[in-house]
Amino acid sequence: MSVIKNVEYGLEKIFEGAQDFLPLLGTDYIEFYVGNAKQSAHYYKTAFGFQSYAYKGLETGSKEYTSYVLVQDKIRLVLTTPLNSNSPINHHLVKHGDGVKVVALWVEDATKSWEETTKRGAKSFMEPIVEKDEFGEVIRSGIHTYGDVVHMFVERKNYNGHFLPGYEKWESEYNPTPVGFKFVDHMVGNVGWGEMNQWVNWYEEVMGFVNFLSFDDKQIHTEYSALMSKVMSNGNGRIKFPINEPAEGNKRSQIEEYLDFYEGPGVQHIAVATDDIITTVKELRARGVEFLSAPPTTYYEDIPNRLGAHMEIMKENISDLQDLAILVDADEEGYLLQIFTKPVVDRPTLFFEIIQRMGAKGFGAGNFKALFESIEREQEKRGTL
Ligand code: FE2
């Protein structure tokens, strides 16, 4: 993998073919539209170890909606609820239930980001606007992506305040400890039948991303169901968006189930990185977070075969991984550990992945079969397989 320095922005470029017109510094925040932000915030603090960070609501002069901002290391979640029946946020809630509305990207120049992407065919969500308070200014703009999801571009180089203008610091007396989440590793979108390549092209043409990994239905299938997936990345690899579409199988695939219950395309899962997945998952389990069930014992017995030479660098005990139902995969460069929560909402839609990368750059393709069989056991219970 060659590394080219982007002189203008001081960013490294690791993917040949990725375009420089949209330099991205990282994920800025992820905004969920939820039915009850106060209670959701409590859940993400208690169960996932997020910290109280910023608040906007009636007390700060926001009469239309309330937003709670939570933080854990580099991850910021914004939970937003409308305060009356006229808010357009209600349409999103009625249709999708709680879900991800905004995947915000941290940029050097939000105006240029909007101009470059809309020029290339993006549908505008919000023209660049300057928001100011006594701590400086933030410029934000936004474009629509798949489904009702939006990418906001956030330029905060001239801002020293708390989150964004209009928010106040949220101080709480209830502060559960973090669980070790570090940053967003990747975020996955589910799109409709036959739409994956259309969105792959969109990310290439509009955002300058590259498709660096692809999985077809021959690789991702079980006895019952199948899906296809392509992983899109920006030039420096900090932003990775795999895109899934359902494929024909004997029964209903999990992507189809998602599309049915979310009533359209949307964010399927958010993968968060940790440096110590055993501690993180032990803590999450103790706090009531539910995970997909473990694969059979033969899966764990086979790990030395699958990891080969990487077994020498593996620090974790296989028995610990099995006890916690953590999955393991390897590629040429190393191995990775991962686990998936059950959906965090009542509709079988959004879930989280916890991932620890030990050199591996993949997404756990070796686990797809075990993972999907586990999901199918859940679908069976829901009567949606
Ligand atoms: Fe993932």
XYZ file of C-alpha atoms and ligand atoms in Angstrom:
386
model
C 0.000 0.000 0.000
C 1.638 3.255 -1.061
C 1.390 6.381 1.035
C 1.252 9.766 -0.665
C 1.239 12.977 1.353
C -1.498 15.440 0.539
C 0.536 18.613 0.915
C -2.423 20.978 1.009
C -4.058 19.336 4.017
C -1.164 17.413 5.549
C -3.187 14.226 5.197
C -1.793 10.910 4.138
C -3.250 9.239 1.131
C -3.107 5.472 1.254
C -5.535 4.505 -1.472
C -4.443 5.057 -5.050
C -7.315 6.308 -7.135
C -9.022 8.137 -4.283
C -9.609 11.761 -5.139
C -8.274 14.784 -3.279
C -11.195 17.157 -3.779
C -12.793 16.104 -0.476
C -10.140 15.737 2.243
C -11.777 14.243 5.356
C -10.178 14.539 8.790
C -12.448 11.987 10.480
C -15.981 11.332 11.726
C -17.259 14.440 13.496
C -20.495 13.146 15.020
C -23.335 10.700 14.448
C -26.834 12.040 15.011
C -29.757 9.758 15.820
C -33.370 10.823 15.611
C -35.029 9.149 18.589
C -38.437 9.153 20.240
C -37.129 10.097 23.669
C -33.635 11.597 23.731
C -33.556 11.888 27.510
C -34.045 8.158 27.966
C -31.781 7.223 25.041
C -29.018 9.346 26.536
C -29.380 7.470 29.797
C -29.081 4.158 27.929
C -25.946 5.162 26.013
C -24.344 6.424 29.226
C -25.299 3.463 31.381
C -24.917 0.611 28.927
C -22.190 1.879 26.570
C -20.187 4.184 28.839
C -20.712 7.416 26.906
C -20.099 10.644 28.820
C -22.399 13.667 29.127
C -20.991 16.377 26.884
C -23.377 19.005 25.508
C -27.075 19.849 25.523
C -29.563 21.902 23.583
C -33.247 22.209 24.497
C -35.916 24.480 25.931
C -33.506 25.741 28.625
C -31.041 26.925 25.971
C -33.705 28.493 23.766
C -34.196 25.550 21.389
C -37.978 25.379 21.110
C -38.320 22.818 18.301
C -36.134 19.962 19.432
C -33.830 18.710 22.168
C -30.380 17.256 21.524
C -28.062 15.496 23.944
C -24.428 15.084 22.902
C -22.468 12.192 24.370
C -18.796 11.467 23.971
C -16.410 8.560 24.396
C -12.836 9.273 23.309
C -13.186 10.384 19.637
C -16.818 9.280 19.213
C -19.605 11.839 19.508
C -23.256 10.807 19.448
C -26.050 13.347 19.146
C -29.522 12.183 20.218
C -32.328 14.393 18.960
C -36.062 14.394 19.722
C -38.698 16.814 18.387
C -40.652 18.878 20.922
C -43.893 19.116 18.972
C -45.916 17.255 16.380
C -45.117 19.729 13.577
C -41.412 18.971 13.488
C -40.218 17.245 10.284
C -38.200 14.960 12.574
C -41.492 13.195 13.338
C -41.761 11.925 9.767
C -38.398 10.250 10.177
C -39.449 8.701 13.476
C -42.807 7.459 12.232
C -41.252 5.877 9.184
C -37.985 4.478 10.540
C -38.278 4.347 14.312
C -35.116 5.456 16.112
C -32.204 5.541 13.691
C -29.198 7.374 12.323
C -30.025 10.585 10.487
C -26.622 12.281 10.158
C -23.155 10.902 9.595
C -21.125 14.090 10.023
C -17.632 14.368 8.599
C -14.933 16.650 9.968
C -13.428 18.768 7.187
C -11.022 21.676 6.731
C -13.453 23.545 4.494
C -17.198 22.867 4.683
C -17.994 25.324 1.878
C -15.595 23.712 -0.573
C -16.789 20.232 0.497
C -20.387 21.199 -0.325
C -19.412 22.854 -3.618
C -17.267 19.938 -4.794
C -19.841 17.265 -3.921
C -22.930 19.058 -5.223
C -21.021 19.898 -8.411
C -20.495 16.149 -8.831
C -24.162 15.322 -8.424
C -24.884 15.260 -4.676
C -28.329 16.507 -3.667
C -27.943 19.369 -1.222
C -29.375 18.977 2.271
C -28.052 22.263 3.642
C -26.070 25.031 1.980
C -23.016 26.143 3.966
C -24.064 28.133 7.019
C -21.946 29.914 9.591
C -22.960 29.426 13.233
C -21.331 31.725 15.785
C -21.102 32.288 19.496
C -18.546 33.812 21.856
C -16.182 30.860 21.246
C -15.885 31.381 17.501
C -17.624 29.988 14.481
C -18.436 26.659 12.895
C -19.362 26.253 9.251
C -21.605 23.339 8.350
C -23.108 22.107 5.100
C -24.809 18.865 4.138
C -25.716 16.488 1.337
C -28.143 13.585 1.060
C -26.845 10.037 0.701
C -28.746 6.701 0.621
C -32.246 6.549 2.097
C -32.942 9.475 4.422
C -29.337 9.604 5.654
C -27.371 12.837 5.407
C -23.649 13.635 5.387
C -22.905 16.915 7.118
C -19.529 18.584 6.600
C -18.266 20.270 9.765
C -15.527 22.903 9.698
C -14.490 23.765 13.247
C -10.979 25.147 12.916
C -12.128 28.579 14.162
C -14.095 27.260 17.127
C -13.027 26.723 20.750
C -16.446 26.167 22.311
C -18.347 23.125 23.406
C -19.482 21.016 20.443
C -21.344 23.589 18.318
C -22.723 27.102 18.798
C -26.153 26.860 20.449
C -25.159 24.016 22.762
C -24.277 24.346 26.399
C -22.019 22.114 28.402
C -23.972 19.208 29.834
C -22.860 18.547 33.385
C -24.392 15.542 35.076
C -23.988 14.008 38.481
C -24.442 10.575 36.915
C -21.267 9.581 35.111
C -20.775 5.853 34.471
C -17.211 5.033 33.419
C -16.292 4.587 29.743
C -15.993 1.034 28.383
C -12.975 1.636 26.146
C -14.521 2.805 22.845
C -11.891 4.778 20.897
C -13.204 5.856 17.498
C -15.606 4.870 14.728
C -13.898 2.150 12.688
C -16.587 1.939 10.009
C -20.300 2.502 9.458
C -22.372 0.230 7.288
C -25.297 1.178 5.086
C -27.979 -1.195 3.843
C -29.429 -0.268 0.456
C -32.213 -1.829 -1.617
C -32.210 -4.664 -4.145
C -29.808 -3.926 -6.992
C -28.787 -0.560 -5.538
C -25.331 -1.370 -4.171
C -23.383 -0.506 -7.313
C -25.340 2.690 -7.786
C -24.191 3.838 -4.318
C -20.664 2.561 -4.894
C -20.545 4.775 -7.983
C -22.017 7.648 -5.989
C -19.290 7.428 -3.323
C -16.646 7.221 -6.057
C -17.934 10.085 -8.169
C -19.393 12.442 -5.568
C -17.069 11.812 -2.612
C -13.905 10.601 -4.389
C -13.880 7.342 -2.404
C -12.415 4.042 -3.610
C -13.913 0.563 -3.430
C -11.180 -1.387 -1.674
C -12.938 -4.628 -0.767
C -15.886 -6.503 -2.272
C -17.813 -9.555 -1.201
C -20.341 -11.251 -3.417
C -23.214 -13.544 -2.517
C -21.038 -16.598 -3.127
C -18.775 -15.464 -0.282
C -21.494 -14.144 2.020
C -24.154 -16.747 2.332
C -25.532 -19.394 4.628
C -27.828 -22.264 3.943
C -30.703 -19.778 3.922
C -29.732 -16.290 2.926
C -27.188 -14.153 1.130
C -25.977 -10.599 0.725
C -23.430 -8.603 -1.233
C -21.150 -5.946 0.191
C -18.614 -3.410 -1.079
C -16.386 -1.386 1.210
C -15.867 2.262 0.264
C -13.045 4.304 1.784
C -11.819 7.844 1.510
C -8.212 8.446 0.497
C -6.630 8.356 3.955
C -8.648 5.356 5.112
C -10.138 7.177 8.105
C -13.686 6.929 6.761
C -14.908 3.502 5.730
C -18.456 2.841 4.592
C -19.314 -0.725 3.597
C -22.531 -0.873 1.570
C -24.736 -3.976 1.645
C -27.566 -5.106 -0.544
C -29.664 -8.256 -0.140
C -29.181 -11.209 -2.479
C -31.518 -14.041 -3.400
C -31.489 -16.921 -0.932
C -33.839 -19.631 0.225
C -35.192 -17.401 2.982
C -35.288 -13.736 3.925
C -31.812 -12.278 4.490
C -31.020 -9.962 7.394
C -30.627 -7.085 4.912
C -34.115 -7.679 3.605
C -35.406 -7.822 7.173
C -33.695 -4.493 7.878
C -35.150 -2.853 4.756
C -38.624 -4.098 5.641
C -38.519 -2.832 9.212
C -36.583 0.395 8.599
C -38.864 0.949 5.604
C -35.967 1.750 3.338
C -32.191 2.060 3.207
C -30.302 3.273 6.256
C -27.371 2.785 8.597
C -27.199 -0.862 9.666
C -24.335 -0.802 12.136
C -21.712 1.389 13.699
C -18.413 -0.345 14.384
C -16.431 1.118 17.266
C -12.780 0.367 17.890
C -11.339 -0.694 21.231
C -7.761 -1.566 22.265
C -8.945 -4.286 24.635
C -12.052 -6.056 23.442
C -12.087 -8.554 26.310
C -12.349 -5.826 28.947
C -14.779 -3.794 26.820
C -17.138 -6.725 26.184
C -16.997 -7.952 29.787
C -17.995 -4.461 30.893
C -20.761 -4.125 28.285
C -22.203 -7.510 29.235
C -22.164 -6.534 32.913
C -24.152 -3.415 31.985
C -26.809 -5.395 30.172
C -25.760 -5.037 26.530
C -26.929 -8.083 24.585
C -24.785 -9.713 21.929
C -25.389 -12.274 19.232
C -24.828 -15.781 20.489
C -21.486 -17.562 20.192
C -20.709 -19.843 17.275
C -20.255 -23.567 18.072
C -17.179 -24.845 19.939
C -15.704 -26.131 16.677
C -15.352 -22.474 15.603
C -12.998 -21.832 18.532
C -11.145 -25.117 18.089
C -10.397 -24.078 14.521
C -8.906 -20.674 15.417
C -5.226 -21.831 15.414
C -5.719 -23.158 11.870
C -7.343 -19.964 10.668
C -4.802 -17.649 12.253
C -1.715 -19.640 11.256
C 1.422 -17.596 11.943
C -0.622 -14.819 13.618
C -1.187 -17.157 16.578
C 2.309 -16.179 17.720
C 1.295 -12.558 18.214
C -2.117 -13.352 19.669
C -2.283 -12.280 23.306
C -5.856 -13.265 24.066
C -6.898 -16.629 25.453
C -9.174 -18.501 23.104
C -11.233 -19.633 26.102
C -11.844 -15.984 27.090
C -12.976 -15.211 23.558
C -15.306 -18.191 23.591
C -16.746 -17.260 27.001
C -17.583 -13.788 25.705
C -18.657 -14.977 22.199
C -16.011 -12.790 20.523
C -15.233 -13.689 16.907
C -11.755 -13.843 15.365
C -10.595 -13.362 11.792
C -7.261 -12.931 10.049
C -5.807 -11.634 6.823
C -2.212 -11.445 5.543
C -1.392 -8.478 7.773
C -2.737 -9.629 11.109
C -5.897 -10.608 12.933
C -8.978 -8.901 14.294
C -11.448 -9.557 17.082
C -15.081 -8.521 16.740
C -18.535 -8.978 18.222
C -21.987 -7.724 17.286
C -24.740 -6.526 19.583
C -28.348 -7.468 19.084
C -30.368 -4.564 17.623
C -30.409 -1.626 20.068
C -33.956 -0.690 19.043
C -37.175 -2.722 18.923
C -37.328 -2.891 15.161
C -34.604 -5.334 14.019
C -32.534 -2.547 12.466
C -29.567 -0.733 14.032
C -26.836 -2.552 15.955
C -23.255 -1.958 17.083
C -20.059 -3.845 16.360
C -17.083 -3.776 18.709
C -13.787 -4.349 16.896
C -10.151 -4.666 17.905
C -7.719 -4.678 14.990
C -4.383 -6.392 15.457
C -3.000 -5.525 12.043
C -5.885 -6.914 9.985
C -7.531 -4.437 7.595
C -10.574 -6.551 6.696
C -14.089 -6.739 8.077
C -14.226 -10.292 9.365
C -15.167 -12.030 6.103
C -14.119 -15.326 7.697
C -16.836 -14.747 10.288
C -19.669 -13.863 7.957
C -21.071 -17.378 7.905
C -20.940 -17.850 11.692
C -22.318 -14.352 12.196
C -25.220 -14.718 9.795
C -26.164 -18.090 11.197
C -26.348 -16.408 14.580
C -28.526 -13.609 13.138
C -30.750 -16.207 11.499
C -31.329 -17.840 14.883
C -32.621 -14.442 16.045
C -34.689 -13.978 12.872
C -36.208 -17.397 13.467
C -37.392 -16.214 16.906
C -38.867 -13.068 15.353
C -40.596 -15.059 12.642
C -38.842 -12.969 9.988
C -36.553 -15.540 8.372
Fe -18.821 -4.200 10.430
